[in-house]
Short mmCIF file of C-alpha atoms in Angstrom, two decimals:
data_model
loop_
_atom_site.label_atom_id
_atom_site.label_comp_id
_atom_site.label_asym_id
_atom_site.label_seq_id
_atom_site.Cartn_x
_atom_site.Cartn_y
_atom_site.Cartn_z
CA MET A 1 -47.86 8.86 -4.32
CA ILE A 2 -44.83 9.06 -6.61
CA ASN A 3 -44.71 11.26 -9.69
CA GLU A 4 -41.89 12.13 -12.12
CA ALA A 5 -40.56 14.85 -9.84
CA THR A 6 -40.05 12.51 -6.88
CA LYS A 7 -38.50 9.61 -8.83
CA GLY A 8 -34.98 8.88 -7.63
CA GLN A 9 -35.56 10.56 -4.27
CA THR A 10 -35.97 8.70 -1.03
CA VAL A 11 -39.59 9.11 -0.10
CA ASN A 12 -41.42 7.11 2.51
CA VAL A 13 -44.42 6.47 0.31
CA SER A 14 -46.50 4.56 2.83
CA ALA A 15 -46.12 7.32 5.44
CA GLN A 16 -46.84 10.01 2.86
CA GLU A 17 -50.00 8.26 1.72
CA LYS A 18 -51.11 7.90 5.30
CA ILE A 19 -50.79 11.65 5.78
CA GLU A 20 -52.61 12.70 2.66
CA GLN A 21 -54.24 11.12 -0.33
CA VAL A 22 -54.67 13.12 -3.49
CA LEU A 23 -57.25 11.86 -5.92
CA PRO A 24 -57.61 13.91 -9.11
CA GLU A 25 -61.00 13.61 -10.80
CA PRO A 26 -60.43 15.33 -14.18
CA GLU A 27 -63.85 14.33 -15.51
CA SER A 28 -65.39 16.47 -12.72
CA ASN A 29 -62.64 19.12 -12.91
CA ARG A 30 -61.77 18.60 -9.26
CA VAL A 31 -59.24 17.02 -6.96
CA ARG A 32 -59.95 15.35 -3.64
CA ILE A 33 -57.41 15.59 -0.80
CA SER A 34 -57.85 13.40 2.25
CA LEU A 35 -56.01 14.55 5.35
CA ASP A 36 -55.20 13.02 8.72
CA ARG A 37 -56.90 15.24 11.27
CA SER A 38 -54.32 14.54 13.97
CA LEU A 39 -51.53 15.97 11.78
CA TYR A 40 -53.27 19.06 10.43
CA PRO A 41 -55.21 21.20 12.92
CA LEU A 42 -58.58 22.43 11.74
CA ASP A 43 -57.41 26.05 11.94
CA ALA A 44 -54.67 25.26 9.42
CA VAL A 45 -57.20 23.66 7.07
CA TYR A 46 -59.41 26.76 7.30
CA GLY A 47 -56.42 29.03 6.72
CA ALA A 48 -55.22 27.18 3.62
CA SER A 49 -58.78 26.94 2.27
CA TYR A 50 -59.26 30.67 2.78
CA VAL A 51 -56.17 31.38 0.66
CA PHE A 52 -57.48 29.20 -2.18
CA ILE A 53 -61.06 30.43 -2.46
CA ASP A 54 -60.10 33.00 -5.09
CA ARG A 55 -58.50 30.30 -7.27
CA CYS A 56 -61.01 27.48 -7.00
CA PHE A 57 -64.16 26.32 -5.24
CA VAL A 58 -63.31 24.69 -1.92
CA TYR A 59 -65.51 22.21 -0.08
CA LEU A 60 -64.69 20.54 3.22
CA ASP A 61 -66.06 17.25 4.43
CA ALA A 62 -65.42 14.92 7.35
CA PRO A 63 -65.84 11.35 6.13
CA GLY A 64 -64.62 10.00 9.47
CA PRO A 65 -63.70 11.26 12.93
CA ASP A 66 -59.97 11.26 12.12
CA ARG A 67 -60.03 12.53 8.53
CA ILE A 68 -60.86 15.73 6.69
CA GLU A 69 -61.52 15.76 2.99
CA VAL A 70 -60.81 18.87 0.95
CA LEU A 71 -62.39 19.11 -2.48
CA LEU A 72 -60.87 21.66 -4.83
CA GLN A 73 -62.91 22.35 -7.96
CA GLY A 74 -61.29 24.47 -10.67
CA ARG A 75 -62.99 27.66 -11.77
CA ASP A 76 -61.58 26.97 -15.23
CA ASP A 77 -61.22 23.57 -16.89
CA LEU A 78 -58.06 21.87 -15.63
CA GLU A 79 -56.32 18.70 -16.81
CA LYS A 80 -55.08 16.03 -14.44
CA SER A 81 -51.63 17.64 -14.15
CA GLY A 82 -53.22 21.01 -13.40
CA LEU A 83 -55.33 19.46 -10.67
CA GLU A 84 -52.25 17.78 -9.16
CA VAL A 85 -50.40 21.09 -9.15
CA LEU A 86 -53.39 22.71 -7.44
CA ALA A 87 -53.42 19.95 -4.83
CA GLY A 88 -49.66 20.25 -4.30
CA GLU A 89 -49.84 23.99 -3.77
CA PHE A 90 -52.73 23.50 -1.37
CA ALA A 91 -50.67 20.94 0.59
CA ASN A 92 -47.78 23.42 0.82
CA GLU A 93 -50.09 26.16 2.03
CA LEU A 94 -51.61 23.74 4.52
CA LEU A 95 -48.19 22.81 5.88
CA SER A 96 -47.28 26.48 6.21
CA HIS A 97 -50.45 27.20 8.18
CA ALA A 98 -49.97 24.13 10.37
CA TRP A 99 -46.43 25.24 11.21
CA ARG A 100 -47.53 28.82 11.97
CA HIS A 101 -50.30 27.43 14.15
CA GLU A 102 -47.78 25.39 16.12
CA ILE A 103 -45.49 28.41 16.60
CA ALA A 104 -48.44 30.52 17.75
CA GLU A 105 -49.42 27.84 20.26
CA ALA A 106 -45.84 27.62 21.57
CA ASN A 107 -45.64 31.40 22.00
CA ARG A 108 -49.11 31.79 23.49
CA PRO A 109 -47.94 32.09 27.16
CA ILE A 110 -45.46 34.83 26.20
CA LEU A 111 -48.06 36.71 24.15
CA GLU A 112 -50.55 36.51 26.99
CA ALA A 113 -48.00 37.75 29.54
CA VAL A 114 -46.95 40.69 27.35
CA THR A 115 -50.57 41.58 26.60
CA ALA A 116 -51.48 41.43 30.28
CA GLN A 117 -48.59 43.75 31.14
CA ALA A 118 -49.59 46.16 28.37
CA MET A 119 -53.19 46.20 29.56
CA ALA A 120 -52.13 46.76 33.17
CA GLY A 121 -49.90 49.64 32.07
CA ALA A 122 -52.68 51.19 30.01
CA LEU A 123 -54.93 51.30 33.07
CA GLY A 124 -52.57 53.88 34.66
CA THR A 125 -51.99 54.66 38.32
CA PRO A 126 -54.84 53.83 40.70
CA ALA A 127 -57.30 56.66 41.43
CA LEU A 128 -58.02 57.91 44.95
CA GLU A 129 -61.35 56.07 44.88
CA ASP A 130 -59.40 52.84 44.46
CA LEU A 131 -57.70 53.52 47.78
CA ASP A 132 -60.93 53.60 49.81
CA ASP A 133 -59.88 50.41 51.53
CA LEU A 134 -57.24 52.41 53.36
CA ASP A 135 -59.99 54.29 55.24
CA GLU A 136 -61.04 51.06 56.85
CA MET A 137 -57.57 50.41 58.21
CA ASP A 138 -56.72 51.58 61.77
CA PHE A 139 -53.48 53.53 62.00
CA SER A 140 -54.00 54.85 65.53
CA GLU A 141 -51.24 54.16 67.99
CA GLU A 142 -53.58 52.90 70.65
CA THR A 143 -53.89 49.49 69.14
CA PHE A 144 -50.13 49.12 68.97
CA GLU A 145 -48.29 48.69 72.24
CA ASP A 146 -44.53 48.65 72.30
CA PRO A 147 -43.46 48.74 75.96
CA LEU A 148 -39.92 47.49 75.17
CA GLY A 149 -39.40 49.98 72.34
CA ILE A 150 -38.79 47.26 69.77
CA ALA A 151 -40.46 49.22 66.98
CA MET A 152 -38.30 52.28 67.61
CA SER A 153 -35.24 52.97 65.52
CA TRP A 154 -31.86 52.88 67.18
CA GLU A 155 -31.49 56.65 66.72
CA GLU A 156 -34.85 57.34 68.32
CA LYS A 157 -34.04 55.14 71.24
CA TYR A 158 -30.42 56.16 71.94
CA GLY A 159 -30.03 59.49 70.19
CA LYS A 160 -27.17 58.50 67.85
CA LEU A 161 -27.31 60.11 64.42
CA ALA A 162 -26.18 58.61 61.19
CA ASP A 163 -22.80 59.70 59.75
CA GLY A 164 -22.80 63.22 58.29
CA GLU A 165 -25.89 64.36 60.19
CA GLU A 166 -25.67 67.14 62.71
CA LYS A 167 -27.37 66.80 65.97
CA THR A 168 -29.96 69.57 66.50
CA ASP A 169 -30.99 70.96 69.83
CA ASP A 170 -34.42 69.36 69.50
CA ALA A 171 -32.90 65.99 68.75
CA GLU A 172 -30.61 66.38 71.76
CA ASP A 173 -33.55 67.26 73.97
CA GLU A 174 -35.49 64.24 72.70
CA ALA A 175 -32.50 61.99 73.23
CA ALA A 176 -32.03 63.36 76.70
CA GLY A 177 -35.73 62.93 77.44
CA SER A 178 -35.79 59.40 76.22
CA SER A 179 -32.66 58.55 78.20
CA SER A 180 -34.17 60.00 81.37
CA ASP A 181 -37.35 58.01 80.70
CA ASP A 182 -35.34 54.87 80.31
CA GLY A 183 -33.58 55.60 83.57
CA GLY A 184 -30.15 55.80 81.90
CA ASP A 185 -28.41 52.48 81.52
CA GLY A 186 -24.74 51.79 81.06
CA ASP A 187 -24.90 51.14 77.31
CA GLN A 188 -26.29 54.59 76.62
CA GLU A 189 -23.57 56.28 78.62
CA GLU A 190 -20.97 54.42 76.64
CA THR A 191 -22.58 55.59 73.39
CA LYS A 192 -22.60 59.22 74.44
CA ALA A 193 -18.99 58.95 75.49
CA GLU A 194 -18.12 57.69 71.99
CA ASP A 195 -19.92 60.68 70.43
CA MET B 1 -81.51 22.46 -8.74
CA ARG B 2 -78.30 21.50 -6.93
CA THR B 3 -77.91 19.80 -3.59
CA LEU B 4 -75.07 20.92 -1.33
CA ARG B 5 -74.05 19.21 1.89
CA PHE B 6 -72.05 20.98 4.59
CA HIS B 7 -70.76 19.03 7.56
CA HIS B 8 -71.80 20.31 10.99
CA ASP B 9 -68.28 19.97 12.38
CA LEU B 10 -66.72 22.05 9.61
CA TYR B 11 -69.32 24.71 8.77
CA SER B 12 -71.03 26.87 11.37
CA ALA B 13 -74.81 27.19 11.31
CA ARG B 14 -74.48 30.94 11.59
CA ALA B 15 -72.25 31.08 8.52
CA ILE B 16 -74.68 28.96 6.48
CA GLU B 17 -77.56 31.15 7.58
CA GLU B 18 -75.74 34.33 6.65
CA ALA B 19 -74.65 32.90 3.30
CA CYS B 20 -78.29 32.04 2.54
CA GLU B 21 -79.29 35.63 3.31
CA SER B 22 -76.51 36.99 1.10
CA PHE B 23 -77.50 34.80 -1.85
CA GLU B 24 -81.26 35.24 -1.59
CA ASN B 25 -81.29 37.63 -4.57
CA HIS B 26 -79.42 35.13 -6.74
CA ALA B 27 -80.87 31.77 -5.77
CA LYS B 28 -83.74 30.10 -3.99
CA ILE B 29 -82.21 28.11 -1.15
CA THR B 30 -83.85 25.70 1.26
CA VAL B 31 -81.95 24.29 4.23
CA ARG B 32 -82.58 20.96 5.93
CA GLN B 33 -80.75 19.42 8.85
CA GLU B 34 -79.68 15.93 7.87
CA LEU B 35 -77.24 15.15 10.69
CA PRO B 36 -74.32 15.43 10.53
CA TYR B 37 -74.92 17.66 7.50
CA PHE B 38 -76.76 20.79 6.55
CA GLU B 39 -78.38 19.84 3.28
CA LEU B 40 -79.15 22.74 0.99
CA GLU B 41 -81.14 22.77 -2.22
CA LEU B 42 -80.08 25.65 -4.40
CA THR B 43 -81.97 26.81 -7.47
CA ALA B 44 -80.52 29.72 -9.44
CA LEU B 45 -82.77 32.70 -10.13
CA GLY B 46 -82.51 34.17 -13.62
CA SER B 47 -79.78 33.14 -16.01
CA ALA B 48 -76.98 32.61 -13.45
CA ASP B 49 -74.82 29.50 -13.86
CA GLU B 50 -76.01 27.19 -11.12
CA ALA B 51 -72.68 25.35 -10.79
CA VAL B 52 -70.77 28.60 -10.35
CA LEU B 53 -73.39 29.89 -7.95
CA ALA B 54 -73.14 26.71 -5.86
CA GLY B 55 -69.35 26.99 -5.83
CA GLU B 56 -69.42 30.62 -4.80
CA PHE B 57 -71.96 29.81 -2.10
CA GLY B 58 -69.65 27.10 -0.72
CA ASN B 59 -66.68 29.46 -0.73
CA PHE B 60 -68.70 32.17 0.98
CA ALA B 61 -69.94 29.82 3.71
CA LEU B 62 -66.41 28.49 4.24
CA ALA B 63 -64.91 31.99 4.45
CA LEU B 64 -67.51 33.06 7.01
CA THR B 65 -66.89 29.93 9.04
CA ALA B 66 -63.12 30.46 8.95
CA GLU B 67 -63.51 34.09 10.05
CA GLU B 68 -65.83 33.04 12.85
CA LYS B 69 -63.39 30.37 14.05
CA ARG B 70 -60.59 32.92 14.07
CA GLY B 71 -62.57 34.99 16.53
CA GLY B 72 -64.20 37.47 14.18
CA ALA B 73 -67.94 37.85 13.95
CA ALA B 74 -69.65 36.22 10.98
CA LYS B 75 -71.94 39.18 10.73
CA ASP B 76 -71.19 42.79 11.61
#
């Protein structure tokens, strides 16, 4: 649809008319806008309609499965140009809502992730009752056999301390005990000689 | 009397029902299901302008439907 404002501009009229058809009906003081449902999500149509209900009476209809018809009826008497302006402003509002809808859809995974993190944080640290499962676990040493001493640390097994640590008498006794238990191999003697 | 038609896909039944309850002091409204439409017959009570009343009813039903679709309850 070409009016005075669009004369001289390059407008793909056939594509524009496919998207929306604006039919002013001045004798009924209303304008009919037919929209392609695949281009404008229903949420956007509701949003734009909601904005306009204080300016005019808004009716929605679905004449076909792929089209939505919006009927704007003026609260006051409007001429044809007034109805076209009303329809144009509605189309702008509709486009704005459609764009915001698309942005919201694109950002939905991020919003959901942030919300989930916020909710998890709001729950706080787990209470002791939440740790009841631990009671069912068996931490006794009987079930764990380590005849080769694989689970022991190097210091436990050979008595070497980390740098900066002083060897206490107890630690020396333990180291001596463990070495006597092991029967004293050559490696251990080398280690003690290094110390 | 005015006849209003609201498409099932675009207006929620709950919103229509609530709008009827809200307007019961201003108009006598009967609802029929004429698929795919809700068909309403609206008769103004008193001296109210029936055309304006019908328009306001349509706006009210649409607003309730939009709020419901956005996740809010149509009725608190």
